[in-house]
mmCIF file of C-alpha atoms in Angstrom:
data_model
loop_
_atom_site.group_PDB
_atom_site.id
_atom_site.type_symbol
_atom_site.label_atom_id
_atom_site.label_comp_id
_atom_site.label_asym_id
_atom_site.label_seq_id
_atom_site.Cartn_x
_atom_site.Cartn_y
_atom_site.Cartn_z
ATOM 1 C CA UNK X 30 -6.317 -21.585 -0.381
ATOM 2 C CA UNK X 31 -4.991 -21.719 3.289
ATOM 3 C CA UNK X 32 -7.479 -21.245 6.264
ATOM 4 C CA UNK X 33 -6.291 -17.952 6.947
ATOM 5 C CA UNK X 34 -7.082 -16.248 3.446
ATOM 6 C CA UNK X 35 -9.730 -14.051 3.775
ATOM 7 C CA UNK X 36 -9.522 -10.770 4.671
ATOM 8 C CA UNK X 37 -12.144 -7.985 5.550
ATOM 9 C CA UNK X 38 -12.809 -4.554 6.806
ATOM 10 C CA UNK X 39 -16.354 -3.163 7.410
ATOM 11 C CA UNK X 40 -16.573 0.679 6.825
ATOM 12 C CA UNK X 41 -19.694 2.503 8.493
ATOM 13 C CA UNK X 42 -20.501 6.733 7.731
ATOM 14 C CA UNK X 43 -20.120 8.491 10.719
ATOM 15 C CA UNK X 44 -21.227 11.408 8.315
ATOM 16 C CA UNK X 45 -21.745 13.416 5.433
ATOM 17 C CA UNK X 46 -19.074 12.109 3.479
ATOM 18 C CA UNK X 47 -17.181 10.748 6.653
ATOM 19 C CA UNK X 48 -16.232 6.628 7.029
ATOM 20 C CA UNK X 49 -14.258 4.926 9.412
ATOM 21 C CA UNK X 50 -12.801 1.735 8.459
ATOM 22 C CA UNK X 51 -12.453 -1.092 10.758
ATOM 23 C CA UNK X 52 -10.646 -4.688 10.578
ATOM 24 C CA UNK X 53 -11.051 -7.652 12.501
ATOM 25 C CA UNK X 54 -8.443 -6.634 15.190
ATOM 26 C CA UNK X 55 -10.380 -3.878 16.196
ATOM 27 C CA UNK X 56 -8.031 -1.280 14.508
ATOM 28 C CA UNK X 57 -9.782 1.662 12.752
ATOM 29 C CA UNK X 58 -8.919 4.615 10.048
ATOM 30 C CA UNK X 59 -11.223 7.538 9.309
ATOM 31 C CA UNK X 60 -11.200 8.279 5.853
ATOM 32 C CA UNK X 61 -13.627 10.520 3.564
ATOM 33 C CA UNK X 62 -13.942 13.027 0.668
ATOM 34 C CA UNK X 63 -11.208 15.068 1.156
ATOM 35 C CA UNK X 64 -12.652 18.509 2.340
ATOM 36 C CA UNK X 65 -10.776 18.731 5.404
ATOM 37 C CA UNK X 66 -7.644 16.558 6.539
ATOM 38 C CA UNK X 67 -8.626 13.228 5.864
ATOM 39 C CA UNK X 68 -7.382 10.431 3.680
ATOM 40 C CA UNK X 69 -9.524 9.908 0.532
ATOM 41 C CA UNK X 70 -9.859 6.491 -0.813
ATOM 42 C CA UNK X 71 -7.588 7.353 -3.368
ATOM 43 C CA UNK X 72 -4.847 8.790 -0.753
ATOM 44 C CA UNK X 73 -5.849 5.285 1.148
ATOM 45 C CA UNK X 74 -4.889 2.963 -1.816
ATOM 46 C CA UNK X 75 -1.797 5.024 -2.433
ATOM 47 C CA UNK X 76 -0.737 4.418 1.241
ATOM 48 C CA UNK X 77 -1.696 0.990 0.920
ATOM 49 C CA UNK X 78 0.698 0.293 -2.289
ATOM 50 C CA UNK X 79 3.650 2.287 -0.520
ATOM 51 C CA UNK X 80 2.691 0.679 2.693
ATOM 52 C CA UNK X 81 2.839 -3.235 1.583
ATOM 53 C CA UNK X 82 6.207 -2.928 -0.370
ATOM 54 C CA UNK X 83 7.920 -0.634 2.688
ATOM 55 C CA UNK X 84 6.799 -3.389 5.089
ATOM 56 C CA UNK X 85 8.238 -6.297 2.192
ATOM 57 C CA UNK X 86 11.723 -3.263 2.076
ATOM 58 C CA UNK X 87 12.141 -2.731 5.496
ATOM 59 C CA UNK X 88 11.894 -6.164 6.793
ATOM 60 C CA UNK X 89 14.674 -7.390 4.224
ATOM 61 C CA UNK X 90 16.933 -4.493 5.085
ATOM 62 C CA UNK X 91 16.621 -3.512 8.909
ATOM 63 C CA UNK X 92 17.838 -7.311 9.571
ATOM 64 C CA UNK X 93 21.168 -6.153 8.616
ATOM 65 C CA UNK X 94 21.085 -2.070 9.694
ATOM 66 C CA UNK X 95 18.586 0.142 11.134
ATOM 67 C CA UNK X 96 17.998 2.995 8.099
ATOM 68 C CA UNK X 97 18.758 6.572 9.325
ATOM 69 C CA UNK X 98 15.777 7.653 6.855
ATOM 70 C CA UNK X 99 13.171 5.916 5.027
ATOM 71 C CA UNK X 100 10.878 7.162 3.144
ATOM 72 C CA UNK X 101 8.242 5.888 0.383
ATOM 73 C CA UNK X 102 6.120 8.158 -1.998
ATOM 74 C CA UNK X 103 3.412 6.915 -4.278
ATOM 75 C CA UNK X 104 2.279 9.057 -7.133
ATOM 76 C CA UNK X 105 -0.046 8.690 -9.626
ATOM 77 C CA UNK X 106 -2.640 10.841 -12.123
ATOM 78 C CA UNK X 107 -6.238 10.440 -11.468
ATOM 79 C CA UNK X 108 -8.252 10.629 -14.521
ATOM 80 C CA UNK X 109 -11.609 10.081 -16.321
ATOM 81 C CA UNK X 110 -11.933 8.384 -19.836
ATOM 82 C CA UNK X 111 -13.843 5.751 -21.681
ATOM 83 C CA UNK X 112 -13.172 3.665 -18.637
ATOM 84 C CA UNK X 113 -14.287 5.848 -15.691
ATOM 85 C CA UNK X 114 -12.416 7.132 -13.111
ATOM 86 C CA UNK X 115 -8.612 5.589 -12.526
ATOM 87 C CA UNK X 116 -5.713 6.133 -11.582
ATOM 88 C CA UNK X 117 -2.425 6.583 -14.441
ATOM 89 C CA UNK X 118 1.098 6.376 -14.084
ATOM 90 C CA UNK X 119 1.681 5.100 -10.811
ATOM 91 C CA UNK X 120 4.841 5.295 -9.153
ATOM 92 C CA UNK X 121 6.394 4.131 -5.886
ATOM 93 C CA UNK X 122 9.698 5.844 -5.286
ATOM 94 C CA UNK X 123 11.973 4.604 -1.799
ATOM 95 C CA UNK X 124 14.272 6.629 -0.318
ATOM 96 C CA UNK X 125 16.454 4.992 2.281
ATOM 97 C CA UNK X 126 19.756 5.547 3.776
ATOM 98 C CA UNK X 127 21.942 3.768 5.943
ATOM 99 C CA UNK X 128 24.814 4.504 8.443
ATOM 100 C CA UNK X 129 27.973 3.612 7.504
ATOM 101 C CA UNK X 130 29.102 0.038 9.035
ATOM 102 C CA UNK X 131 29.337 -3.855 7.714
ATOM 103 C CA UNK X 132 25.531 -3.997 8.158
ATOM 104 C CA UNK X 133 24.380 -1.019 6.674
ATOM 105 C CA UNK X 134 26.648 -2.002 3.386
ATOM 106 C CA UNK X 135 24.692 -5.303 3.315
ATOM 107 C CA UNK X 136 21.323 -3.635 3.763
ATOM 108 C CA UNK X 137 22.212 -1.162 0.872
ATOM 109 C CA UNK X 138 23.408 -3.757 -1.060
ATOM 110 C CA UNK X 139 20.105 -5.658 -1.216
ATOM 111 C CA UNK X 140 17.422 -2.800 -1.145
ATOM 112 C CA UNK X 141 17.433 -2.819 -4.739
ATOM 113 C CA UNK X 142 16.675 -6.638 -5.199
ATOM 114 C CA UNK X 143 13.903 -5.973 -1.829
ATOM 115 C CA UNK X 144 12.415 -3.871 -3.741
ATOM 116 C CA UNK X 145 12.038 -5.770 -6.930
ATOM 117 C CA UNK X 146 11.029 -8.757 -5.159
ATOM 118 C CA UNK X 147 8.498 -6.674 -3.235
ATOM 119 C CA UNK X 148 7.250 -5.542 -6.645
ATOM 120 C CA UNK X 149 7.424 -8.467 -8.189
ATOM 121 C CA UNK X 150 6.407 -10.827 -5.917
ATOM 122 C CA UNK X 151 5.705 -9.873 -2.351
ATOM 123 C CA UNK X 152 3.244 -7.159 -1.911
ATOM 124 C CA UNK X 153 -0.472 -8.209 -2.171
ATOM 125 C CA UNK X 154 -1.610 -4.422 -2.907
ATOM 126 C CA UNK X 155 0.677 -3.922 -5.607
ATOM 127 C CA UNK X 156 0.215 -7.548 -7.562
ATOM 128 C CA UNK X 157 -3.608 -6.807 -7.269
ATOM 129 C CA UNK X 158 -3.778 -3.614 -8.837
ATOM 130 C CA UNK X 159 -1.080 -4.979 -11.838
ATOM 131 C CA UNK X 160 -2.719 -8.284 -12.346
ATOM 132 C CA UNK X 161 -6.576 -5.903 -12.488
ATOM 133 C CA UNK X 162 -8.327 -8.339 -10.218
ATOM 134 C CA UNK X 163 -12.174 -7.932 -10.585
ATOM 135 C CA UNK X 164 -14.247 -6.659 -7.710
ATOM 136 C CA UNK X 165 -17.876 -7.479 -7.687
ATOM 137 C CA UNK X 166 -20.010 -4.871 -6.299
ATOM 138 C CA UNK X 167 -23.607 -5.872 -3.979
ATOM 139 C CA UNK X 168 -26.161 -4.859 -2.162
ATOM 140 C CA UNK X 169 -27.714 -6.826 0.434
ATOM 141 C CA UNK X 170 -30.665 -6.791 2.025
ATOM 142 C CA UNK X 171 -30.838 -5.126 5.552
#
């Protein structure tokens, strides 16, 4: 494991059902239980699997063209069985185009391999939730 492995955020209530997320660089993201306009968890770890593999996409692809449109959605179906609360089916969709040009052919030549690789390979969120790693759950002392 390199130095540089660990990664953190520390999320504090600011209210009844109201959190704000914060990481090491200071940057934050309110989040809570979705009865008004903010991200839920769930919303969160959707952005967060579209996020990683558009990051992975766009910086294999912009090298070559700048897209006129690009887009990622992330869907899934949010259930309750035998094993709690989870989310089925999930599904990360890209849409990108590209002007026409020598570039722009390359770029839409290899967004379909950018994306596999991101999938397979590349994007942290993504292998996480496919591999199932365990998270251990605490409560410390104050």
């Amino acid at each position: 494991m390199s130095e540089n492995s660990a990664r953190s955020v520390t999320v504090e209530r600011t209210g009844t059902g109201h959190f704000v997320a914060t990481n090491v660089r200071g940057g934050t993201i309110s989040f809570g239980t979705g009865s008004d306009s903010e991200f839920t968890p769930v919303e969160l770890l959707l952005a967060a699997l579209g996020g990683c593999t558009a990051v992975d996409v766009d910086l294999a692809t912009s090298r070559h063209a700048e897209p006129a449109a690009f887009s990622v959605e992330v869907s899934g179906n949010k259930i309750n069985d035998e094993l709690g609360n989870r989310l089925t089916d999930l599904a990360v969709t890209f849409t990108v185009t590209f002007p026409d040009g020598e570039g722009a052919d390359r770029a839409r030549s290899i967004l379909p391999r950018a994306v596999k690789t991101s999938h397979d390979r590349l994007c942290t969120v993504s292998r996480t939730v496919e591999i199932g790693t365990p998270v251990t759950a605490t409560v410390q002392d104050a």
